Coordinates of C-alpha atoms in Angstrom, one line a residue:
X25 CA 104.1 89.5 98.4
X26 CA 104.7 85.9 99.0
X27 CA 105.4 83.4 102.1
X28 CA 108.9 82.1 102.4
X29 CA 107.0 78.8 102.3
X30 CA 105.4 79.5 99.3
X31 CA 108.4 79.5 97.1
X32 CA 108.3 75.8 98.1
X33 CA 106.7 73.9 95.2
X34 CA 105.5 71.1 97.3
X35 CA 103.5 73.9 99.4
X36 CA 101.4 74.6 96.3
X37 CA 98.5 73.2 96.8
X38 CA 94.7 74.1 95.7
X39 CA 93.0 74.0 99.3
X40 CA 89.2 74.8 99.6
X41 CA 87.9 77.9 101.4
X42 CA 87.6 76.9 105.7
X43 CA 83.7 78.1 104.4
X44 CA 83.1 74.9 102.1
X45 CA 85.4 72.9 104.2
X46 CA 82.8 73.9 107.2
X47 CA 79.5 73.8 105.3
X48 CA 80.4 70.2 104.2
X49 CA 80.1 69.2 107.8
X50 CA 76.6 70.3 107.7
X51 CA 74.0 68.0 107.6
X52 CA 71.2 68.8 105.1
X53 CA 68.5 69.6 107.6
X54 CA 71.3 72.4 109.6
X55 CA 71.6 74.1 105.6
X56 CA 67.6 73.9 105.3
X57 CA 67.2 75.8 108.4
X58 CA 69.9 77.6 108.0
X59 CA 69.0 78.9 104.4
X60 CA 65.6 79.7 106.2
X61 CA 66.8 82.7 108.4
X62 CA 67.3 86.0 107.9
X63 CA 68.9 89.2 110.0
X64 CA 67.1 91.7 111.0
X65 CA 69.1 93.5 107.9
X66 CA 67.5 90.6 105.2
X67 CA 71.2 89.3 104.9
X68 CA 70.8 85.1 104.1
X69 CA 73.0 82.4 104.7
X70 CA 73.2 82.1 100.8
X71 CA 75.2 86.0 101.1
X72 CA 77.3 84.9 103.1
X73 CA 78.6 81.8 101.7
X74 CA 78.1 82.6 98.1
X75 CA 81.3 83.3 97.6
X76 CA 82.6 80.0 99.2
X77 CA 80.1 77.8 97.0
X78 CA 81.1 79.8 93.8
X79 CA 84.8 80.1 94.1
X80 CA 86.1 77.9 97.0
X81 CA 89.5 78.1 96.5
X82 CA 89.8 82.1 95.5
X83 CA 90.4 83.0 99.4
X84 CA 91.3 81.6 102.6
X85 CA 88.2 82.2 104.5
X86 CA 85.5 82.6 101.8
X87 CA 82.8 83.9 104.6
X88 CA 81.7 87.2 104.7
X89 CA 78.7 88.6 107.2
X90 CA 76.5 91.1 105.4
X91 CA 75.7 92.6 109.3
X92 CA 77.2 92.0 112.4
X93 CA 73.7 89.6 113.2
X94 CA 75.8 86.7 111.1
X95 CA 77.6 86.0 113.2
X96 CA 75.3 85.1 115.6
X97 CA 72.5 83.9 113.2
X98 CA 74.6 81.8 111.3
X99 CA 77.2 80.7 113.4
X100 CA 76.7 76.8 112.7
X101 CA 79.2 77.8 109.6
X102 CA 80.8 81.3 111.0
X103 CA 82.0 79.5 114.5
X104 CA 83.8 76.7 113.1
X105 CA 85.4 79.4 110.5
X106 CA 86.3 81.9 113.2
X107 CA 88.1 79.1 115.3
X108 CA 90.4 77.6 112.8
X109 CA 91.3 80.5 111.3
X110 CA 91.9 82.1 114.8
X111 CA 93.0 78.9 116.7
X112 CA 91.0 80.2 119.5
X113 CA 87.9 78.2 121.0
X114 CA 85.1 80.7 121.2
X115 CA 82.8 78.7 123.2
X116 CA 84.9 79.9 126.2
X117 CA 85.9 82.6 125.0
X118 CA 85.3 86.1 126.6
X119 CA 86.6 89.2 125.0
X120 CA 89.2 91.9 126.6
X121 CA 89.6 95.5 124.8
X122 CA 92.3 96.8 126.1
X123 CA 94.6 99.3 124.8
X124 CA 96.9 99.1 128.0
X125 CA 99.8 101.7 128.8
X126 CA 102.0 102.8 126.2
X127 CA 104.8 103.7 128.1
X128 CA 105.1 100.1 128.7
X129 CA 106.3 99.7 125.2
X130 CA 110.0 99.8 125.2
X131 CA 112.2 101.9 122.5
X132 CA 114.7 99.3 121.1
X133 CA 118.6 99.4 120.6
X134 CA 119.7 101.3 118.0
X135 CA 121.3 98.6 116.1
X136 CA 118.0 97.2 116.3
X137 CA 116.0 100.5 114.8
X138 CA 118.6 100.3 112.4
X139 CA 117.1 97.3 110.5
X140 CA 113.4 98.4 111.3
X141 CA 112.4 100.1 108.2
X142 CA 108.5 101.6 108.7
X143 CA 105.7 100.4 110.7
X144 CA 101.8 100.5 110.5
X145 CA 99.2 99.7 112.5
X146 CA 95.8 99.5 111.1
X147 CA 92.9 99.1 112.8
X148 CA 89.2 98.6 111.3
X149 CA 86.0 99.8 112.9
X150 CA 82.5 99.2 111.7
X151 CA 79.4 101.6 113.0
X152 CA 76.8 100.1 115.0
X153 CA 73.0 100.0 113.4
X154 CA 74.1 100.0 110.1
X155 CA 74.7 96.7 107.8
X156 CA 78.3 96.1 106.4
X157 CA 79.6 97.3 103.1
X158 CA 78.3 95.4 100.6
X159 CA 74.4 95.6 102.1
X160 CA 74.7 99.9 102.5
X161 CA 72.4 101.4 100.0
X162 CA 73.4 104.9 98.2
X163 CA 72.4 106.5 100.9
X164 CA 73.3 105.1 104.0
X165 CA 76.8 105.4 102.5
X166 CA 76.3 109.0 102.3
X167 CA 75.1 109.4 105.3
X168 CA 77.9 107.3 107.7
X169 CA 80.7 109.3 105.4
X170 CA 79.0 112.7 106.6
X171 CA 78.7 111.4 109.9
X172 CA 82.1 110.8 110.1
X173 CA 83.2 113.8 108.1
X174 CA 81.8 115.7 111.1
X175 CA 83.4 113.9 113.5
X176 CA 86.5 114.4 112.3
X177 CA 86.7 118.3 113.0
X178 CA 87.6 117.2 116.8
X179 CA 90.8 115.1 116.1
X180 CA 93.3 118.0 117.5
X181 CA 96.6 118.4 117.7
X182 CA 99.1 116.4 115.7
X183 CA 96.4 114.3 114.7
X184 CA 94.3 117.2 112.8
X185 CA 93.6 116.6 109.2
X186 CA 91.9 116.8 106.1
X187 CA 88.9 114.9 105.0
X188 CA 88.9 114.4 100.8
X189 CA 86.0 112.2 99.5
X190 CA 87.6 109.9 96.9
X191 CA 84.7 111.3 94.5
X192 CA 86.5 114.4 94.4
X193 CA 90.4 113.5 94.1
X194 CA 92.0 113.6 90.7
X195 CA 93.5 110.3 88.9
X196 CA 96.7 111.7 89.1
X197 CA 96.0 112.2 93.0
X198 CA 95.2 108.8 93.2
X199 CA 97.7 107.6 91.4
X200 CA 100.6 109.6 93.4
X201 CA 98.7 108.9 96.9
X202 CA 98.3 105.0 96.3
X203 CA 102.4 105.2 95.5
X204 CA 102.8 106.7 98.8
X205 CA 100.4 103.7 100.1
X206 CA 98.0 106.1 101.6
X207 CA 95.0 105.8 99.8
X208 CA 93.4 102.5 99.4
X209 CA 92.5 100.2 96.4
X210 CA 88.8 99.8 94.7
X211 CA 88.6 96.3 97.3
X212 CA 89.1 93.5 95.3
X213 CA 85.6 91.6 96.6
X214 CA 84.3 88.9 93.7
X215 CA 81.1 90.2 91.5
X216 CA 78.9 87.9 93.2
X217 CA 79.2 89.3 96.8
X218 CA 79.6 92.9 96.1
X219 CA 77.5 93.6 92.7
X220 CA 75.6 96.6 94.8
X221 CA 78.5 98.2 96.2
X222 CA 80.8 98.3 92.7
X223 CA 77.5 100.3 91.1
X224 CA 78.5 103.2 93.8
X225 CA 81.7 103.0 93.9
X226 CA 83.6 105.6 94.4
X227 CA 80.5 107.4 96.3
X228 CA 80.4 107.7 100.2
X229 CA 84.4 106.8 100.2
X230 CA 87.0 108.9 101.3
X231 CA 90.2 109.2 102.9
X232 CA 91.5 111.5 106.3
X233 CA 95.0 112.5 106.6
X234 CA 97.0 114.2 108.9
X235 CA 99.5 117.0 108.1
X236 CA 102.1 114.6 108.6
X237 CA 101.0 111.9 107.1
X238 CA 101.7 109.1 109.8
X239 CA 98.2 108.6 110.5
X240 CA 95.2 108.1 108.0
X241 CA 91.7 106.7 107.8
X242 CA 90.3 104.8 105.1
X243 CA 86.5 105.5 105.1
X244 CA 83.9 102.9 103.6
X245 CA 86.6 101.2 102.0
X246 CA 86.5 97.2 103.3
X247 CA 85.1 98.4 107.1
X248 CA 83.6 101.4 107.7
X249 CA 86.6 102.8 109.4
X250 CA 90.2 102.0 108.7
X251 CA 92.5 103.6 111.2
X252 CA 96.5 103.7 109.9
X253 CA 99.2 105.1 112.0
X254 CA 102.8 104.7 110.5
X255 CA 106.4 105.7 110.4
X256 CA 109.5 104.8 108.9
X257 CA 111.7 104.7 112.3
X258 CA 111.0 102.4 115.2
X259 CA 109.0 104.1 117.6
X260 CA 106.4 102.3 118.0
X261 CA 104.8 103.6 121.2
X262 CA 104.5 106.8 119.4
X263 CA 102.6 105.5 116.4
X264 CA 100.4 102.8 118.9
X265 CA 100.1 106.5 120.7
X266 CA 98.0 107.9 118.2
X267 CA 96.3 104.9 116.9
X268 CA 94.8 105.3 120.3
X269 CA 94.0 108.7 120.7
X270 CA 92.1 108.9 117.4
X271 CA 89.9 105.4 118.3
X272 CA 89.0 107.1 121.6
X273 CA 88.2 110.1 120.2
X274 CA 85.6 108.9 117.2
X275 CA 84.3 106.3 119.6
X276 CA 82.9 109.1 121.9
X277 CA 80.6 109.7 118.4
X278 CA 80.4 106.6 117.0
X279 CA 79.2 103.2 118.8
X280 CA 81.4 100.4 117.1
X281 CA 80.0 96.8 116.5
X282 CA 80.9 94.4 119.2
X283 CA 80.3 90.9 120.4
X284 CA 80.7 89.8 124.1
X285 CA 82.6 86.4 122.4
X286 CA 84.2 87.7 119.5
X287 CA 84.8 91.1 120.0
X288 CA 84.7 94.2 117.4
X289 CA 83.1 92.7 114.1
X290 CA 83.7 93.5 110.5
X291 CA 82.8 92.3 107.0
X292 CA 85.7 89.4 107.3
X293 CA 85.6 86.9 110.1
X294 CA 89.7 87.2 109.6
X295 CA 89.1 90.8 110.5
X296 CA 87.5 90.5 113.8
X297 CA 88.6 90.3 117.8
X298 CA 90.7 93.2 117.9
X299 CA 91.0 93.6 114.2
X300 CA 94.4 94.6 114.4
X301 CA 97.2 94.3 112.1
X302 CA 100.9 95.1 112.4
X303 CA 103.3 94.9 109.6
X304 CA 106.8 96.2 110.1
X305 CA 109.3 95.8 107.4
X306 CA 112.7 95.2 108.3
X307 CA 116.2 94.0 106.6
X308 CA 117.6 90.7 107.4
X309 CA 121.3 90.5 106.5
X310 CA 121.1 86.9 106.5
X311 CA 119.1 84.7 104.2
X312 CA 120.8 81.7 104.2
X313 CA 119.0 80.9 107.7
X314 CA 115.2 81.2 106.3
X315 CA 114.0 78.0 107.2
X316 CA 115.3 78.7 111.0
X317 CA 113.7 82.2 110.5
X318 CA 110.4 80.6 109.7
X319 CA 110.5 78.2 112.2
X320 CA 111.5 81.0 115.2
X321 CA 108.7 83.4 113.5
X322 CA 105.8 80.7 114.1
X323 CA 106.8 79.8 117.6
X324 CA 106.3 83.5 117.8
X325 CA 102.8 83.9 116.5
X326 CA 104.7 86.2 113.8
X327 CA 103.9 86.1 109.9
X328 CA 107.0 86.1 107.6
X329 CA 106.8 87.7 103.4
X330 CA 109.1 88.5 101.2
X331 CA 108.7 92.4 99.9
X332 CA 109.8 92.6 96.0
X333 CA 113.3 94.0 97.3
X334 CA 116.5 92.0 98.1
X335 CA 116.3 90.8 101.6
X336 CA 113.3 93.0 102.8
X337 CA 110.3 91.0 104.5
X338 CA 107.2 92.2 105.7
X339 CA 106.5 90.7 109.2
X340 CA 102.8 91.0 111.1
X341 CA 101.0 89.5 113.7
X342 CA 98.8 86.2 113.3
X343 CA 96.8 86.6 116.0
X344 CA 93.9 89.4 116.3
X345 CA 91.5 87.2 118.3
X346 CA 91.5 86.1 121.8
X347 CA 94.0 88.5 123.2
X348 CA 93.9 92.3 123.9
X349 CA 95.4 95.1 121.6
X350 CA 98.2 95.5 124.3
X351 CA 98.7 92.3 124.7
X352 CA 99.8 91.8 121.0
X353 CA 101.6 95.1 120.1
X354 CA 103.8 94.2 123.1
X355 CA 104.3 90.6 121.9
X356 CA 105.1 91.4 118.3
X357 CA 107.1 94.2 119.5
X358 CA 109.1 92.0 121.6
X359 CA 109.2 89.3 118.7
X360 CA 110.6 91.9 116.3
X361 CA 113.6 92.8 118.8
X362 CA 114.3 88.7 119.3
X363 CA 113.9 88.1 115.2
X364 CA 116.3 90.9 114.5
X365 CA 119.3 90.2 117.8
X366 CA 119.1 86.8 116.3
X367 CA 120.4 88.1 112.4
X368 CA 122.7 90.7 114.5
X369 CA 124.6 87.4 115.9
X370 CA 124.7 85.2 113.2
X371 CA 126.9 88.1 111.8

């Protein structure tokens, strides 16, 4: 998918990574002691911004903490990252978790639902006292997907599964459950970063589904957990619903990663906060008024793409960091019902 804006020529630019944008305002002897540290995991400064020294302009952020102790240990480079990416000021920043009340979610019109095509809500998780991804060995990998295996015999009700390590599912299952966007992708990390994890790959990775598939989780993949609830209709206190129910429930086994600044932490300083992510696709009947569209979608903290069908667009949340879960389900939510009343009456 694509930005509006980037069908703009003039918005094609090559832009270096906010990593070597922020490690150029280092001063030598910040890099020398920087370059000196290590986490109590053996993860260096060099890991995490290797990927922003070798390829600057290959991704957005180009930091990534090989524990949760980089953010702290390093954060003369992951600070200044986290709070231009996030827009948030960290320094007086305390973090909320709060999945609020879901009945305070309102159902929409059904003109509205009419033009709301799925929704997902993905949530990422990663396990407290082990390292992230790319630093597991063999078996630490085995062991966190066993762990969670296990764990997964309580989720009851219409959240009850199965648990299929990817080790054991068929390319043609792969193949068929990828189509249906279910099962993830082999993550598309760069060589230099993830060397050790492509080696095991596909070991200590699987995949939970429910019977009816509206909920999933993606294990080892990017995060140690990946929590996906979805539908195709436009209830979304029903999928925000079970999204919770299934946190809750692995979190009475599992102690997630946490910071009392920047909240739940994963691999990606994008990722972090309340690592939550929205998308909804709906249908716009009028494209004609893009550039309004973009305008009113920004004022709204809401991300516009065009999907690879005729007037489809994938819309998500910007903000994962300095607000609670509630907070920004409801807001999007609202968003969504503003976005799509205004195409309704420009008919």
């Amino acid at each position: 998918m694509k930005t509006i804006e980037q069908n703009n020529p003039t918005n094609q630019q090559t832009k270096r990574s906010l990593a070597q944008k922020y490690f150029l305002w280092l001063d030598p002897c910040e890099i020398w002691c920087l370059m000196r540290k290590k986490t109590r995991f053996n993860s260096t400064f060099y890991d995490c911004i290797r990927l922003a020294l070798e390829n600057p302009s290959d991704t957005i952020c180009g930091l990534y903490a090989y524990d949760g102790d980089c953010y702290e240990v390093f954060r003369n480079i992951f600070w200044p990252v986290i709070m231009d990416y996030h827009k948030v000021d960290i320094r007086n920043l305390t973090f909320k978790h709060d999945f609020g009340d879901v009945q305070h979610i309102h159902d929409l019109s059904s003109d509205i639902n009419r033009q709301i095509l799925s929704i997902r809500i993905r949530i990422n998780r990663s396990i407290q006292g082990y390292p992230m991804i790319p630093k597991l060995n063999l078996n630490q990998l085995l062991e966190i997907e066993e762990r969670i295996r296990n764990a997964l015999e309580y989720l009851d009700q219409d959240l009850h599964g199965e648990y299929r390590s990817l080790k054991d599912i068929s390319d043609v299952d792969q193949i068929d459950l990828r189509e249906k966007s279910i099962l993830f992708q082999k993550p598309a990390y760069h060589p230099a970063i993830n060397a050790i994890a492509d080696d095991q790959w596909p070991t200590g990775r699987g995949i939970f589904i429910n019977k009816n598939q509206n909920f999933i989780i993606w294990i080892n993949e990017e995060d140690n957990l990946s929590f996906i609830s979805q539908s195709n209709d436009g209830k979304m206190n029903e999928i925000y619903e079970r999204m919770i129910r299934a946190i809750e429930k692995l979190n009475q086994t599992f102690e997630f990663q946490q910071h009392q600044r920047l909240g739940y932490l994963n691999l990606s300083p994008m990722n972090i906060g309340t690592a939550l992510q929205v998308n909804i696709h709906i249908k716009l009947l009028h494209l004609e008024k893009s550039n309004p569209l973009i305008e009113f979608c920004k004022k709204l903290d809401i991300h516009i793409e065009n999907t690879n069908e005729y007037n489809i667009f994938n819309l998500s949340n910007i903000i994962r960091l300095g607000r609670t879960e509630f907070n920004i389900i409801r807001l999007m939510w609202n968003g969504i019902e503003q976005i799509i009343k205004q195409d309704i009456h420009q008919s």
